[in-house]
Amino acid sequence: MDIIEILKVIVIGIVEGITEWLPVSSTGHMILVEKFWPLSQSEAFIEMFNVVIQLGAIMAVVVLFFHKLNPFSPRYQSHEKKEVWSLWFKVLIATVPAAILGLLFDDWLNEKFYNFETVACTLILYGVLFIVVENWNKTRSTKIREFYAMSYQTALLIGVFQILALIPGTSRSGATIIGAMLLGCSRYIAAEFSFFLAIPVMFGASALKIVKFVKDTGSFFSGTELTILIIGMAVAFVVSLLCIKFLMSFVKAHDFKIFGYYRIVLGILLLVVWIMPMFA
């Protein structure tokens, strides 16, 4: 593997580590990277890599929130352990809707919607929604500022919003954050719950992609492919640590409208990239 291929993997890891957690669509950014600086690997491997690299990002959540998510922590009293277990049950309940539909329609959704025009439109649409929701939130008070105040029904409804993220360009974090805020969660709780939801979602999606890759190719990873995966996940992990810390600090004093504007600009850029060849 040459130095150029390693640099490509590092860039992809950086992009993944940033865009997985900010509500700006990691898929949209991955498409841009693939368009202008693609990996020199098989199509099957790249499809799998773009999902499995997320394991590096998710490990950052596990590390940063290990104590908060660990119901066996000796620092917790009995009632606090029950609250952590309750949080995990809410996360698992919220995972169910997208998990079911993802298992049933993953290949069909990728075939029909993994393209410039879909990603561009969803970037713009949810960018506008972020701005609208934030403006609307100014006129009301949030009801859910702690996880114990979140009902199981609310968690399930947030999971229903996560279904929207099955369409590329929506942004998993964007869909769940918007949904949680519409259901009365504070920005901070909405962002944290989105992070926690990523744990089972990304582990499950990665496992499925690896199984599919091995089944379709009839072999496991080559030495080069394994190296690419390890480098990509390691870079995504380090960058995710920094990005998550930034976002949790950011939401304490700012709203999400800046991400809405950014999504709109990126969506327009993608449309331009898609349309330009038609006039060449």
C-alpha positions as a LaTeX table, in Angstrom:
\begin{tabular}{lrrr}
\hline
Residue & $x$ (\AA) & $y$ (\AA) & $z$ (\AA) \\
\hline
Met1 & 0.00 & 0.00 & 0.00 \\
Asp2 & 1.56 & 3.31 & $-1.07$ \\
Ile3 & 1.70 & 6.57 & 0.86 \\
Ile4 & $-1.08$ & 8.15 & $-1.23$ \\
Glu5 & $-3.52$ & 5.41 & $-0.27$ \\
Ile6 & $-2.60$ & 5.86 & 3.41 \\
Leu7 & $-3.22$ & 9.62 & 3.11 \\
Lys8 & $-6.63$ & 8.92 & 1.57 \\
Val9 & $-7.54$ & 6.66 & 4.49 \\
Ile10 & $-6.41$ & 9.30 & 6.99 \\
Val11 & $-8.54$ & 11.95 & 5.26 \\
Ile12 & $-11.57$ & 9.64 & 5.27 \\
Gly13 & $-10.99$ & 8.90 & 8.98 \\
Ile14 & $-10.90$ & 12.62 & 9.75 \\
Val15 & $-14.08$ & 13.23 & 7.77 \\
Glu16 & $-15.84$ & 10.33 & 9.51 \\
Gly17 & $-14.69$ & 11.41 & 12.97 \\
Ile18 & $-16.07$ & 14.92 & 12.46 \\
Thr19 & $-19.24$ & 14.34 & 10.49 \\
Glu20 & $-20.53$ & 11.26 & 12.33 \\
Trp21 & $-21.34$ & 13.34 & 15.39 \\
Leu22 & $-22.13$ & 16.75 & 13.98 \\
Pro23 & $-25.61$ & 16.73 & 12.40 \\
Val24 & $-24.26$ & 17.38 & 8.91 \\
Ser25 & $-24.40$ & 13.89 & 7.30 \\
Ser26 & $-21.30$ & 11.75 & 7.17 \\
Thr27 & $-22.68$ & 10.12 & 3.99 \\
Gly28 & $-22.79$ & 13.42 & 2.12 \\
His29 & $-19.19$ & 14.11 & 2.99 \\
Met30 & $-18.11$ & 10.56 & 2.17 \\
Ile31 & $-19.65$ & 10.92 & $-1.28$ \\
Leu32 & $-17.64$ & 14.10 & $-1.86$ \\
Val33 & $-14.42$ & 12.37 & $-0.78$ \\
Glu34 & $-15.20$ & 9.37 & $-3.01$ \\
Lys35 & $-15.90$ & 11.68 & $-5.93$ \\
Phe36 & $-12.67$ & 13.61 & $-5.79$ \\
Trp37 & $-10.20$ & 11.25 & $-4.06$ \\
Pro38 & $-11.48$ & 7.64 & $-4.06$ \\
Leu39 & $-9.70$ & 4.68 & $-2.51$ \\
Ser40 & $-8.05$ & 2.31 & $-4.96$ \\
Gln41 & $-9.98$ & $-0.69$ & $-3.67$ \\
Ser42 & $-12.87$ & $-2.83$ & $-4.85$ \\
Glu43 & $-16.39$ & $-1.42$ & $-4.79$ \\
Ala44 & $-17.48$ & $-4.12$ & $-2.33$ \\
Phe45 & $-14.70$ & $-3.23$ & 0.10 \\
Ile46 & $-15.36$ & 0.52 & $-0.10$ \\
Glu47 & $-19.08$ & $-0.01$ & 0.60 \\
Met48 & $-18.20$ & $-2.08$ & 3.67 \\
Phe49 & $-15.37$ & 0.25 & 4.76 \\
Asn50 & $-17.61$ & 3.34 & 4.77 \\
Val51 & $-19.76$ & 1.65 & 7.43 \\
Val52 & $-17.21$ & $-0.29$ & 9.47 \\
Ile53 & $-14.96$ & 2.76 & 9.91 \\
Gln54 & $-17.73$ & 3.98 & 12.21 \\
Leu55 & $-16.58$ & 1.49 & 14.83 \\
Gly56 & $-13.63$ & 3.78 & 15.50 \\
Ala57 & $-16.00$ & 6.68 & 16.01 \\
Ile58 & $-18.30$ & 4.70 & 18.31 \\
Met59 & $-15.42$ & 3.63 & 20.53 \\
Ala60 & $-14.91$ & 7.31 & 21.30 \\
Val61 & $-18.44$ & 7.41 & 22.76 \\
Val62 & $-17.74$ & 4.30 & 24.82 \\
Val63 & $-14.54$ & 5.83 & 26.21 \\
Leu64 & $-15.92$ & 9.31 & 26.91 \\
Phe65 & $-19.18$ & 8.13 & 28.48 \\
Phe66 & $-17.99$ & 4.85 & 30.00 \\
His67 & $-18.81$ & 5.83 & 33.58 \\
Lys68 & $-22.17$ & 7.35 & 32.67 \\
Leu69 & $-23.17$ & 4.23 & 30.72 \\
Asn70 & $-21.73$ & 1.63 & 33.11 \\
Pro71 & $-24.47$ & 0.26 & 35.42 \\
Phe72 & $-21.86$ & $-1.76$ & 37.34 \\
Ser73 & $-19.79$ & 1.27 & 38.35 \\
Pro74 & $-18.86$ & 1.03 & 42.06 \\
Arg75 & $-19.29$ & 4.80 & 42.29 \\
Tyr76 & $-23.03$ & 4.50 & 41.68 \\
Gln77 & $-25.57$ & 3.98 & 44.43 \\
Ser78 & $-28.41$ & 1.53 & 43.94 \\
His79 & $-30.92$ & 4.05 & 42.56 \\
Glu80 & $-28.29$ & 5.48 & 40.19 \\
Lys81 & $-27.58$ & 2.01 & 38.78 \\
Lys82 & $-31.29$ & 1.59 & 38.14 \\
Glu83 & $-31.31$ & 4.89 & 36.23 \\
Val84 & $-28.41$ & 3.71 & 34.05 \\
Trp85 & $-30.20$ & 0.45 & 33.30 \\
Ser86 & $-33.31$ & 2.45 & 32.46 \\
Leu87 & $-31.25$ & 4.60 & 30.07 \\
Trp88 & $-29.93$ & 1.47 & 28.33 \\
Phe89 & $-33.46$ & 0.08 & 27.94 \\
Lys90 & $-34.54$ & 3.39 & 26.39 \\
Val91 & $-31.60$ & 3.24 & 23.98 \\
Leu92 & $-32.46$ & $-0.33$ & 22.98 \\
Ile93 & $-36.14$ & 0.51 & 22.53 \\
Ala94 & $-35.22$ & 3.48 & 20.33 \\
Thr95 & $-32.99$ & 1.23 & 18.23 \\
Val96 & $-35.75$ & $-1.21$ & 17.26 \\
Pro97 & $-37.66$ & 0.70 & 14.51 \\
Ala98 & $-34.63$ & 1.55 & 12.36 \\
Ala99 & $-33.03$ & $-1.84$ & 13.02 \\
Ile100 & $-36.06$ & $-3.70$ & 11.67 \\
Leu101 & $-36.45$ & $-1.56$ & 8.56 \\
Gly102 & $-32.69$ & $-1.44$ & 8.01 \\
Leu103 & $-32.47$ & $-5.24$ & 7.99 \\
Leu104 & $-35.37$ & $-5.50$ & 5.57 \\
Phe105 & $-34.49$ & $-2.73$ & 3.14 \\
Asp106 & $-30.76$ & $-1.91$ & 3.47 \\
Asp107 & $-29.72$ & $-3.11$ & 0.01 \\
Trp108 & $-32.77$ & $-1.59$ & $-1.68$ \\
Leu109 & $-32.27$ & 1.77 & 0.05 \\
Asn110 & $-28.59$ & 1.89 & $-0.96$ \\
Glu111 & $-29.45$ & 1.00 & $-4.54$ \\
Lys112 & $-32.20$ & 3.60 & $-4.88$ \\
Phe113 & $-30.98$ & 6.48 & $-2.71$ \\
Tyr114 & $-27.17$ & 6.36 & $-2.42$ \\
Asn115 & $-26.61$ & 9.10 & $-5.01$ \\
Phe116 & $-25.80$ & 12.78 & $-5.33$ \\
Glu117 & $-29.32$ & 14.04 & $-5.93$ \\
Thr118 & $-30.86$ & 12.27 & $-2.91$ \\
Val119 & $-28.07$ & 13.28 & $-0.55$ \\
Ala120 & $-28.14$ & 16.88 & $-1.78$ \\
Cys121 & $-31.91$ & 17.16 & $-1.31$ \\
Thr122 & $-31.89$ & 15.62 & 2.18 \\
Leu123 & $-29.00$ & 17.85 & 3.24 \\
Ile124 & $-30.96$ & 20.93 & 2.22 \\
Leu125 & $-34.30$ & 19.69 & 3.59 \\
Tyr126 & $-33.00$ & 18.85 & 7.06 \\
Gly127 & $-30.84$ & 21.97 & 7.07 \\
Val128 & $-34.01$ & 24.00 & 6.71 \\
Leu129 & $-35.70$ & 21.86 & 9.39 \\
Phe130 & $-32.92$ & 22.56 & 11.88 \\
Ile131 & $-33.41$ & 26.29 & 11.41 \\
Val132 & $-37.20$ & 26.01 & 11.67 \\
Val133 & $-37.09$ & 23.79 & 14.78 \\
Glu134 & $-34.60$ & 26.07 & 16.53 \\
Asn135 & $-36.72$ & 29.14 & 15.80 \\
Trp136 & $-39.78$ & 27.30 & 17.10 \\
Asn137 & $-37.94$ & 26.19 & 20.23 \\
Lys138 & $-37.38$ & 29.82 & 21.20 \\
Thr139 & $-41.10$ & 30.11 & 21.94 \\
Arg140 & $-41.34$ & 27.14 & 24.31 \\
Ser141 & $-39.57$ & 25.57 & 27.27 \\
Thr142 & $-37.99$ & 22.11 & 27.17 \\
Lys143 & $-39.59$ & 19.45 & 29.36 \\
Ile144 & $-36.84$ & 16.82 & 29.34 \\
Arg145 & $-33.54$ & 18.01 & 30.80 \\
Glu146 & $-32.48$ & 14.70 & 32.39 \\
Phe147 & $-32.72$ & 11.15 & 31.11 \\
Tyr148 & $-34.90$ & 10.00 & 34.01 \\
Ala149 & $-37.54$ & 12.44 & 32.74 \\
Met150 & $-37.60$ & 10.75 & 29.32 \\
Ser151 & $-40.37$ & 8.17 & 29.05 \\
Tyr152 & $-40.03$ & 4.90 & 27.17 \\
Gln153 & $-42.66$ & 6.16 & 24.76 \\
Thr154 & $-40.55$ & 9.23 & 24.00 \\
Ala155 & $-37.49$ & 7.03 & 23.46 \\
Leu156 & $-39.46$ & 4.89 & 21.00 \\
Leu157 & $-40.65$ & 7.96 & 19.12 \\
Ile158 & $-37.06$ & 9.21 & 18.85 \\
Gly159 & $-36.29$ & 5.80 & 17.38 \\
Val160 & $-39.03$ & 6.37 & 14.80 \\
Phe161 & $-37.32$ & 9.61 & 13.80 \\
Gln162 & $-34.10$ & 7.63 & 13.40 \\
Ile163 & $-35.80$ & 5.71 & 10.55 \\
Leu164 & $-35.42$ & 8.87 & 8.48 \\
Ala165 & $-31.64$ & 8.39 & 8.61 \\
Leu166 & $-31.96$ & 5.26 & 6.47 \\
Ile167 & $-32.12$ & 7.71 & 3.56 \\
Pro168 & $-28.53$ & 8.81 & 2.80 \\
Gly169 & $-27.76$ & 12.44 & 3.54 \\
Thr170 & $-30.29$ & 12.74 & 6.36 \\
Ser171 & $-27.70$ & 12.27 & 9.14 \\
Arg172 & $-28.47$ & 9.79 & 11.91 \\
Ser173 & $-27.53$ & 12.30 & 14.58 \\
Gly174 & $-29.47$ & 15.02 & 12.75 \\
Ala175 & $-32.68$ & 12.96 & 12.57 \\
Thr176 & $-32.55$ & 11.87 & 16.21 \\
Ile177 & $-31.60$ & 15.31 & 17.51 \\
Ile178 & $-34.43$ & 17.00 & 15.61 \\
Gly179 & $-36.85$ & 14.31 & 16.78 \\
Ala180 & $-35.76$ & 14.55 & 20.40 \\
Met181 & $-36.04$ & 18.35 & 20.38 \\
Leu182 & $-39.52$ & 18.22 & 18.83 \\
Leu183 & $-40.51$ & 15.79 & 21.61 \\
Gly184 & $-39.39$ & 18.22 & 24.31 \\
Cys185 & $-35.75$ & 17.27 & 24.98 \\
Ser186 & $-33.11$ & 19.90 & 25.64 \\
Arg187 & $-30.35$ & 20.22 & 23.05 \\
Tyr188 & $-27.87$ & 18.63 & 25.45 \\
Ile189 & $-30.06$ & 15.59 & 26.16 \\
Ala190 & $-30.95$ & 15.29 & 22.47 \\
Ala191 & $-27.27$ & 15.25 & 21.51 \\
Glu192 & $-26.24$ & 12.78 & 24.22 \\
Phe193 & $-29.10$ & 10.40 & 23.47 \\
Ser194 & $-28.11$ & 10.52 & 19.80 \\
Phe195 & $-24.57$ & 9.49 & 20.78 \\
Phe196 & $-25.81$ & 6.61 & 22.92 \\
Leu197 & $-28.16$ & 5.41 & 20.19 \\
Ala198 & $-25.16$ & 5.13 & 17.89 \\
Ile199 & $-23.60$ & 2.34 & 19.98 \\
Pro200 & $-25.99$ & $-0.53$ & 19.12 \\
Val201 & $-26.80$ & 0.93 & 15.69 \\
Met202 & $-23.18$ & 1.14 & 14.52 \\
Phe203 & $-22.09$ & $-2.18$ & 16.00 \\
Gly204 & $-25.04$ & $-3.89$ & 14.35 \\
Ala205 & $-24.60$ & $-2.17$ & 10.99 \\
Ser206 & $-20.86$ & $-2.90$ & 10.96 \\
Ala207 & $-21.38$ & $-6.57$ & 11.76 \\
Leu208 & $-23.92$ & $-6.90$ & 8.95 \\
Lys209 & $-21.62$ & $-5.20$ & 6.43 \\
Ile210 & $-18.68$ & $-7.42$ & 7.35 \\
Val211 & $-20.81$ & $-10.57$ & 7.01 \\
Lys212 & $-22.17$ & $-9.35$ & 3.67 \\
Phe213 & $-18.66$ & $-8.51$ & 2.41 \\
Val214 & $-17.29$ & $-11.94$ & 3.32 \\
Lys215 & $-20.34$ & $-13.66$ & 1.82 \\
Asp216 & $-20.22$ & $-11.70$ & $-1.45$ \\
Thr217 & $-16.44$ & $-11.91$ & $-1.95$ \\
Gly218 & $-15.98$ & $-15.41$ & $-0.58$ \\
Ser219 & $-12.97$ & $-14.35$ & 1.51 \\
Phe220 & $-11.94$ & $-12.33$ & 4.55 \\
Phe221 & $-9.86$ & $-9.15$ & 4.42 \\
Ser222 & $-6.51$ & $-9.10$ & 2.67 \\
Gly223 & $-3.52$ & $-7.61$ & 4.50 \\
Thr224 & $-3.96$ & $-4.29$ & 2.68 \\
Glu225 & $-7.69$ & $-4.16$ & 3.40 \\
Leu226 & $-7.17$ & $-4.93$ & 7.09 \\
Thr227 & $-4.51$ & $-2.20$ & 7.31 \\
Ile228 & $-6.86$ & 0.31 & 5.70 \\
Leu229 & $-9.61$ & $-0.59$ & 8.18 \\
Ile230 & $-7.33$ & $-0.28$ & 11.21 \\
Ile231 & $-5.88$ & 3.07 & 10.13 \\
Gly232 & $-9.31$ & 4.47 & 9.24 \\
Met233 & $-10.89$ & 3.39 & 12.54 \\
Ala234 & $-7.93$ & 4.67 & 14.59 \\
Val235 & $-8.07$ & 8.11 & 12.95 \\
Ala236 & $-11.88$ & 8.24 & 13.30 \\
Phe237 & $-11.53$ & 7.34 & 17.00 \\
Val238 & $-9.06$ & 10.13 & 17.81 \\
Val239 & $-10.94$ & 12.76 & 15.81 \\
Ser240 & $-14.27$ & 11.66 & 17.33 \\
Leu241 & $-12.92$ & 12.18 & 20.84 \\
Leu242 & $-12.20$ & 15.82 & 20.00 \\
Cys243 & $-15.41$ & 16.35 & 18.03 \\
Ile244 & $-17.74$ & 14.96 & 20.71 \\
Lys245 & $-16.11$ & 17.08 & 23.39 \\
Phe246 & $-16.49$ & 20.13 & 21.15 \\
Leu247 & $-20.16$ & 19.47 & 20.39 \\
Met248 & $-21.17$ & 18.88 & 24.01 \\
Ser249 & $-19.49$ & 22.14 & 24.96 \\
Phe250 & $-21.00$ & 23.94 & 21.95 \\
Val251 & $-24.63$ & 23.00 & 22.66 \\
Lys252 & $-24.46$ & 24.45 & 26.16 \\
Ala253 & $-24.29$ & 27.96 & 24.74 \\
His254 & $-25.39$ & 27.71 & 21.08 \\
Asp255 & $-28.22$ & 26.34 & 18.98 \\
Phe256 & $-27.97$ & 24.07 & 15.94 \\
Lys257 & $-28.84$ & 26.64 & 13.28 \\
Ile258 & $-25.21$ & 26.96 & 12.14 \\
Phe259 & $-25.33$ & 23.29 & 11.15 \\
Gly260 & $-28.57$ & 23.93 & 9.28 \\
Tyr261 & $-26.93$ & 26.66 & 7.20 \\
Tyr262 & $-23.89$ & 24.46 & 6.60 \\
Arg263 & $-26.09$ & 21.59 & 5.38 \\
Ile264 & $-27.87$ & 23.88 & 2.93 \\
Val265 & $-24.57$ & 25.12 & 1.48 \\
Leu266 & $-23.17$ & 21.56 & 1.20 \\
Gly267 & $-26.39$ & 20.35 & $-0.42$ \\
Ile268 & $-26.21$ & 23.09 & $-3.04$ \\
Leu269 & $-22.53$ & 22.21 & $-3.65$ \\
Leu270 & $-23.46$ & 18.55 & $-4.20$ \\
Leu271 & $-26.20$ & 19.55 & $-6.65$ \\
Val272 & $-23.70$ & 21.65 & $-8.59$ \\
Val273 & $-21.21$ & 18.73 & $-8.71$ \\
Trp274 & $-23.99$ & 16.41 & $-9.89$ \\
Ile275 & $-25.37$ & 18.81 & $-12.53$ \\
Met276 & $-22.09$ & 20.10 & $-14.00$ \\
Pro277 & $-21.24$ & 16.95 & $-16.04$ \\
Met278 & $-24.61$ & 17.25 & $-17.80$ \\
Phe279 & $-23.41$ & 20.49 & $-19.42$ \\
Ala280 & $-19.89$ & 19.28 & $-20.21$ \\
\hline
\end{tabular}
